[in-house]
């Protein structure tokens, strides 16, 4: 028989327990501290927002008046100031000045506009008007820069020329008018009208200084001059030569001069007036 081995009496079996390392205190407090910081920042921002709003409310004073300045002939300062006042829905700080400027700039007579704040509670509107130098297509006006603008009511412009053409040709027509007027000034002519047709042909109406002076008391005598499309300078020289040799002595009898011919000129005379 096999003898069983006995465990020694009094002996105990010990099992080692592995201990986990403790987290540092800083790591344990990381998220609570971070949350505390975020809460503090949010609180500070809330205070700043509320304080800023109160400051903004304090600075945004009601607009008590509108000033309008500029050398105005067609625009009415009172009408402009009243219109601006009607558009105001905010205080002096929050009013959209750019929107006011855009709307004022869209008015026909306004060339330039600037709107600024004037503390404590005013708006100042500075205006510059368009200055027309000619009538355009009998419905609009033309500035010295060739800009077409169309006011609701055309003013009386005594002595202003009538220029015609497509709106895209306004600058070209104005340039040709200036050239033609300069060339004919020595002949004592005034260009009262100039038109560029859709086909590109030029037609001018001339008036002598004597006829212009008498225009207030009687029907002015106009001479129509057809210049054609090309070689305008050469054709104008031909007209000047003919003026000194033939036309000068018979200006009151001329109805139309056609310069569109290559080597000649056609003159249409007025019908003789018969006295019964």
CSV table of C-alpha atoms in Angstrom, one decimal:
chain,number,residue,atom,x,y,z
A,1,UNK,CA,0.0,0.0,0.0
A,2,UNK,CA,1.1,3.5,-0.8
A,3,UNK,CA,1.4,5.9,1.9
A,4,UNK,CA,-0.3,9.3,1.3
A,5,UNK,CA,1.7,12.3,1.9
A,6,UNK,CA,0.4,14.6,4.5
A,7,UNK,CA,0.7,18.3,4.5
A,8,UNK,CA,2.7,19.6,7.3
A,9,UNK,CA,0.4,20.7,10.1
A,10,UNK,CA,0.3,24.3,10.8
A,11,UNK,CA,1.3,25.4,7.3
A,12,UNK,CA,-0.9,28.0,5.4
A,13,UNK,CA,-1.1,28.9,1.8
A,14,UNK,CA,-0.6,32.6,1.0
A,15,UNK,CA,-1.9,34.2,-2.3
A,16,UNK,CA,-0.3,37.6,-3.3
A,17,UNK,CA,-2.8,40.4,-4.1
A,18,UNK,CA,-1.7,42.8,-6.9
A,19,UNK,CA,-2.4,46.4,-5.9
A,20,UNK,CA,-3.3,48.9,-8.6
A,21,UNK,CA,-1.3,52.1,-8.5
A,22,UNK,CA,-3.2,55.1,-7.2
A,23,UNK,CA,-4.1,58.0,-9.7
A,24,UNK,CA,-2.4,61.3,-8.9
A,25,UNK,CA,-4.6,63.9,-7.3
A,26,UNK,CA,-4.1,66.3,-10.2
A,27,UNK,CA,-5.5,63.7,-12.6
A,28,UNK,CA,-8.5,63.0,-10.4
A,29,UNK,CA,-9.3,66.8,-10.2
A,30,UNK,CA,-8.7,67.5,-13.9
A,31,UNK,CA,-12.3,67.4,-15.2
A,32,UNK,CA,-13.9,69.1,-12.2
A,33,UNK,CA,-11.3,71.9,-12.5
A,34,UNK,CA,-11.8,72.1,-16.3
A,35,UNK,CA,-15.6,72.3,-15.8
A,36,UNK,CA,-15.1,75.0,-13.2
A,37,UNK,CA,-12.9,77.0,-15.6
A,38,UNK,CA,-15.5,76.7,-18.4
A,39,UNK,CA,-18.2,77.8,-16.0
A,40,UNK,CA,-16.1,80.8,-15.0
A,41,UNK,CA,-15.5,81.8,-18.6
A,42,UNK,CA,-19.2,81.5,-19.5
A,43,UNK,CA,-20.0,83.6,-16.5
A,44,UNK,CA,-17.5,86.3,-17.5
A,45,UNK,CA,-18.8,86.3,-21.1
A,46,UNK,CA,-22.4,86.6,-19.9
A,47,UNK,CA,-21.4,89.6,-17.7
A,48,UNK,CA,-19.6,91.2,-20.7
A,49,UNK,CA,-22.5,90.7,-23.0
A,50,UNK,CA,-25.0,92.1,-20.6
A,51,UNK,CA,-22.7,95.0,-19.8
A,52,UNK,CA,-22.0,95.6,-23.5
A,53,UNK,CA,-25.7,95.6,-24.3
A,54,UNK,CA,-26.3,98.1,-21.5
A,55,UNK,CA,-23.4,100.2,-22.9
A,56,UNK,CA,-24.8,99.9,-26.4
A,57,UNK,CA,-28.2,100.9,-25.3
A,58,UNK,CA,-26.7,103.9,-23.5
A,59,UNK,CA,-24.8,105.0,-26.6
A,60,UNK,CA,-27.6,104.3,-29.1
A,61,UNK,CA,-29.4,107.6,-28.5
A,62,UNK,CA,-32.6,108.4,-30.5
A,63,UNK,CA,-32.1,110.4,-33.6
A,64,UNK,CA,-33.5,113.9,-33.0
A,65,UNK,CA,-32.8,115.5,-36.3
A,66,UNK,CA,-31.4,115.3,-39.8
A,67,UNK,CA,-29.1,117.9,-41.4
A,68,UNK,CA,-28.7,118.3,-45.2
A,69,UNK,CA,-25.9,120.2,-46.8
A,70,UNK,CA,-24.8,120.9,-50.4
A,71,UNK,CA,-25.2,123.5,-53.2
A,72,UNK,CA,-28.6,122.3,-54.3
A,73,UNK,CA,-30.8,123.7,-57.1
A,74,UNK,CA,-33.1,120.8,-58.0
A,75,UNK,CA,-33.1,118.9,-54.7
A,76,UNK,CA,-35.1,120.2,-51.7
A,77,UNK,CA,-33.3,120.0,-48.4
A,78,UNK,CA,-36.5,119.8,-46.4
A,79,UNK,CA,-37.9,116.9,-48.6
A,80,UNK,CA,-34.6,115.0,-48.2
A,81,UNK,CA,-34.5,115.5,-44.5
A,82,UNK,CA,-38.1,114.4,-44.1
A,83,UNK,CA,-37.5,111.3,-46.2
A,84,UNK,CA,-34.5,110.2,-44.2
A,85,UNK,CA,-36.4,110.8,-40.9
A,86,UNK,CA,-39.1,108.4,-42.1
A,87,UNK,CA,-36.6,105.6,-42.8
A,88,UNK,CA,-35.2,105.7,-39.3
A,89,UNK,CA,-36.2,102.8,-37.1
A,90,UNK,CA,-33.1,102.6,-34.8
A,91,UNK,CA,-31.0,104.9,-32.8
A,92,UNK,CA,-28.0,106.9,-34.0
A,93,UNK,CA,-25.6,104.0,-33.5
A,94,UNK,CA,-27.5,101.2,-35.0
A,95,UNK,CA,-29.0,103.0,-38.0
A,96,UNK,CA,-27.8,101.5,-41.3
A,97,UNK,CA,-26.0,104.5,-42.9
A,98,UNK,CA,-25.0,102.4,-46.0
A,99,UNK,CA,-28.6,101.6,-46.8
A,100,UNK,CA,-29.6,105.2,-46.6
A,101,UNK,CA,-26.7,106.2,-48.9
A,102,UNK,CA,-27.7,103.6,-51.5
A,103,UNK,CA,-31.3,104.7,-51.5
A,104,UNK,CA,-30.4,108.4,-51.8
A,105,UNK,CA,-27.9,107.7,-54.6
A,106,UNK,CA,-30.7,106.1,-56.6
A,107,UNK,CA,-32.5,109.5,-56.9
A,108,UNK,CA,-32.1,111.0,-60.4
A,109,UNK,CA,-30.5,114.3,-59.4
A,110,UNK,CA,-28.0,112.9,-56.8
A,111,UNK,CA,-24.4,112.7,-58.1
A,112,UNK,CA,-22.8,111.9,-54.8
A,113,UNK,CA,-24.0,111.4,-51.2
A,114,UNK,CA,-22.5,110.8,-47.8
A,115,UNK,CA,-24.4,110.1,-44.6
A,116,UNK,CA,-22.6,110.3,-41.3
A,117,UNK,CA,-23.4,110.4,-37.6
A,118,UNK,CA,-23.2,113.6,-35.7
A,119,UNK,CA,-23.3,113.1,-31.9
A,120,UNK,CA,-25.2,113.0,-29.8
A,121,UNK,CA,-28.3,112.4,-31.9
A,122,UNK,CA,-28.1,113.8,-35.4
A,123,UNK,CA,-27.5,112.4,-38.9
A,124,UNK,CA,-25.7,114.6,-41.5
A,125,UNK,CA,-26.5,114.1,-45.2
A,126,UNK,CA,-24.0,115.7,-47.7
A,127,UNK,CA,-25.3,115.9,-51.3
A,128,UNK,CA,-23.8,116.8,-54.7
A,129,UNK,CA,-26.2,117.3,-57.6
A,130,UNK,CA,-25.7,116.3,-61.2
A,131,UNK,CA,-25.0,119.4,-63.4
A,132,UNK,CA,-26.5,118.8,-66.9
A,133,UNK,CA,-24.9,120.3,-69.9
A,134,UNK,CA,-27.3,119.0,-72.6
A,135,UNK,CA,-30.7,117.6,-73.1
A,136,UNK,CA,-30.7,113.9,-74.2
A,137,UNK,CA,-33.3,112.4,-76.5
A,138,UNK,CA,-35.9,114.9,-75.3
A,139,UNK,CA,-36.6,112.7,-72.2
A,140,UNK,CA,-33.4,112.9,-70.1
A,141,UNK,CA,-30.3,115.0,-69.4
A,142,UNK,CA,-26.6,114.6,-69.9
A,143,UNK,CA,-23.7,115.6,-67.6
A,144,UNK,CA,-20.3,116.8,-68.7
A,145,UNK,CA,-19.0,113.2,-68.1
A,146,UNK,CA,-21.6,111.8,-70.6
A,147,UNK,CA,-23.8,110.3,-67.9
A,148,UNK,CA,-27.5,110.0,-68.8
A,149,UNK,CA,-30.0,110.7,-66.0
A,150,UNK,CA,-33.7,111.0,-66.2
A,151,UNK,CA,-35.5,113.2,-63.6
A,152,UNK,CA,-39.2,113.1,-63.2
A,153,UNK,CA,-39.6,116.6,-64.6
A,154,UNK,CA,-37.1,118.2,-67.0
A,155,UNK,CA,-36.0,121.7,-66.1
A,156,UNK,CA,-36.0,124.6,-68.5
A,157,UNK,CA,-32.5,124.7,-69.9
A,158,UNK,CA,-32.3,127.8,-72.1
A,159,UNK,CA,-29.6,127.4,-74.8
A,160,UNK,CA,-28.7,123.8,-73.9
A,161,UNK,CA,-28.1,121.6,-77.0
A,162,UNK,CA,-30.3,118.7,-77.8
A,163,UNK,CA,-28.2,115.5,-78.3
A,164,UNK,CA,-29.7,112.2,-79.5
A,165,UNK,CA,-28.5,108.6,-79.8
A,166,UNK,CA,-28.6,105.3,-78.0
A,167,UNK,CA,-27.8,105.6,-74.2
A,168,UNK,CA,-24.6,103.6,-74.8
A,169,UNK,CA,-23.4,106.2,-77.3
A,170,UNK,CA,-23.9,109.2,-75.0
A,171,UNK,CA,-20.2,109.9,-74.3
A,172,UNK,CA,-19.4,109.6,-78.0
A,173,UNK,CA,-22.1,112.0,-79.0
A,174,UNK,CA,-21.0,114.5,-76.4
A,175,UNK,CA,-17.4,114.3,-77.7
A,176,UNK,CA,-18.4,114.8,-81.3
A,177,UNK,CA,-20.6,117.7,-80.2
A,178,UNK,CA,-17.7,119.4,-78.5
A,179,UNK,CA,-15.5,118.9,-81.6
A,180,UNK,CA,-18.1,120.2,-84.0
A,181,UNK,CA,-18.8,123.2,-81.8
A,182,UNK,CA,-15.1,124.1,-81.6
A,183,UNK,CA,-14.7,123.8,-85.4
A,184,UNK,CA,-17.8,125.9,-86.2
A,185,UNK,CA,-17.2,128.7,-83.6
A,186,UNK,CA,-15.0,130.6,-86.1
A,187,UNK,CA,-18.0,130.7,-88.5
A,188,UNK,CA,-20.2,132.2,-85.8
A,189,UNK,CA,-22.3,129.0,-85.7
A,190,UNK,CA,-23.8,127.4,-82.6
A,191,UNK,CA,-24.6,123.7,-82.7
A,192,UNK,CA,-28.1,123.4,-81.2
A,193,UNK,CA,-28.6,119.7,-81.9
A,194,UNK,CA,-26.6,116.7,-82.9
A,195,UNK,CA,-27.9,113.2,-83.5
A,196,UNK,CA,-26.2,109.8,-84.2
A,197,UNK,CA,-28.7,107.5,-85.8
A,198,UNK,CA,-29.0,103.7,-85.4
A,199,UNK,CA,-27.1,103.4,-88.7
A,200,UNK,CA,-24.3,105.5,-87.4
A,201,UNK,CA,-24.9,108.6,-89.5
A,202,UNK,CA,-24.5,112.1,-88.0
A,203,UNK,CA,-27.0,114.9,-88.4
A,204,UNK,CA,-26.4,118.4,-86.9
A,205,UNK,CA,-28.6,121.5,-86.6
A,206,UNK,CA,-26.8,124.9,-86.7
A,207,UNK,CA,-27.9,128.4,-85.8
A,208,UNK,CA,-26.1,131.6,-86.4
A,209,UNK,CA,-25.3,133.9,-83.5
A,210,UNK,CA,-27.6,136.6,-85.0
A,211,UNK,CA,-30.4,134.1,-85.3
A,212,UNK,CA,-29.8,132.8,-81.7
A,213,UNK,CA,-30.0,136.4,-80.4
A,214,UNK,CA,-33.3,136.9,-82.1
A,215,UNK,CA,-34.7,133.5,-81.1
A,216,UNK,CA,-36.7,135.0,-78.2
A,217,UNK,CA,-38.7,137.2,-80.5
A,218,UNK,CA,-39.1,135.1,-83.6
A,219,UNK,CA,-38.7,131.6,-85.0
A,220,UNK,CA,-34.9,130.9,-85.2
A,221,UNK,CA,-33.4,130.0,-88.6
A,222,UNK,CA,-31.9,126.6,-88.4
A,223,UNK,CA,-29.6,124.9,-91.0
A,224,UNK,CA,-29.5,121.1,-91.1
A,225,UNK,CA,-26.2,119.6,-91.9
A,226,UNK,CA,-25.9,115.9,-92.9
A,227,UNK,CA,-22.4,114.6,-92.1
A,228,UNK,CA,-22.8,110.9,-92.9
A,229,UNK,CA,-20.8,108.2,-91.2
A,230,UNK,CA,-17.1,108.6,-92.0
A,231,UNK,CA,-14.5,111.3,-92.7
A,232,UNK,CA,-16.3,113.8,-90.6
A,233,UNK,CA,-13.3,116.1,-90.3
A,234,UNK,CA,-12.7,116.2,-94.1
A,235,UNK,CA,-16.4,116.9,-94.7
A,236,UNK,CA,-16.5,119.6,-92.2
A,237,UNK,CA,-13.5,121.3,-93.9
A,238,UNK,CA,-15.5,121.2,-97.1
A,239,UNK,CA,-18.4,122.8,-95.4
A,240,UNK,CA,-16.2,125.6,-94.1
A,241,UNK,CA,-14.7,126.3,-97.5
A,242,UNK,CA,-18.2,126.4,-99.1
A,243,UNK,CA,-19.4,128.7,-96.3
A,244,UNK,CA,-16.8,131.4,-97.1
A,245,UNK,CA,-17.2,131.1,-100.9
A,246,UNK,CA,-21.0,130.8,-101.2
A,247,UNK,CA,-23.1,130.2,-98.1
A,248,UNK,CA,-22.1,133.1,-95.9
A,249,UNK,CA,-24.1,135.6,-98.0
A,250,UNK,CA,-27.2,133.4,-98.2
A,251,UNK,CA,-27.5,131.9,-94.7
A,252,UNK,CA,-31.2,132.9,-94.3
A,253,UNK,CA,-32.0,131.0,-97.5
A,254,UNK,CA,-30.4,127.6,-96.6
A,255,UNK,CA,-32.6,124.7,-95.5
A,256,UNK,CA,-30.1,121.8,-95.5
A,257,UNK,CA,-26.6,121.1,-96.5
A,258,UNK,CA,-25.7,117.5,-97.4
A,259,UNK,CA,-22.0,116.6,-97.0
A,260,UNK,CA,-22.3,112.9,-97.6
A,261,UNK,CA,-21.0,113.1,-101.2
A,262,UNK,CA,-17.5,112.1,-102.0
A,263,UNK,CA,-16.5,115.2,-104.0
A,264,UNK,CA,-19.3,117.6,-103.6
A,265,UNK,CA,-22.0,119.2,-101.5
A,266,UNK,CA,-25.8,119.4,-102.0
A,267,UNK,CA,-27.6,122.5,-100.8
A,268,UNK,CA,-31.3,122.6,-100.3
A,269,UNK,CA,-32.7,126.1,-100.3
A,270,UNK,CA,-35.8,127.3,-98.5
A,271,UNK,CA,-38.9,127.8,-100.6
A,272,UNK,CA,-39.3,131.4,-101.5
A,273,UNK,CA,-41.9,133.3,-99.5
A,274,UNK,CA,-44.6,134.9,-101.7
A,275,UNK,CA,-46.4,138.0,-100.6
A,276,UNK,CA,-49.9,138.3,-101.9
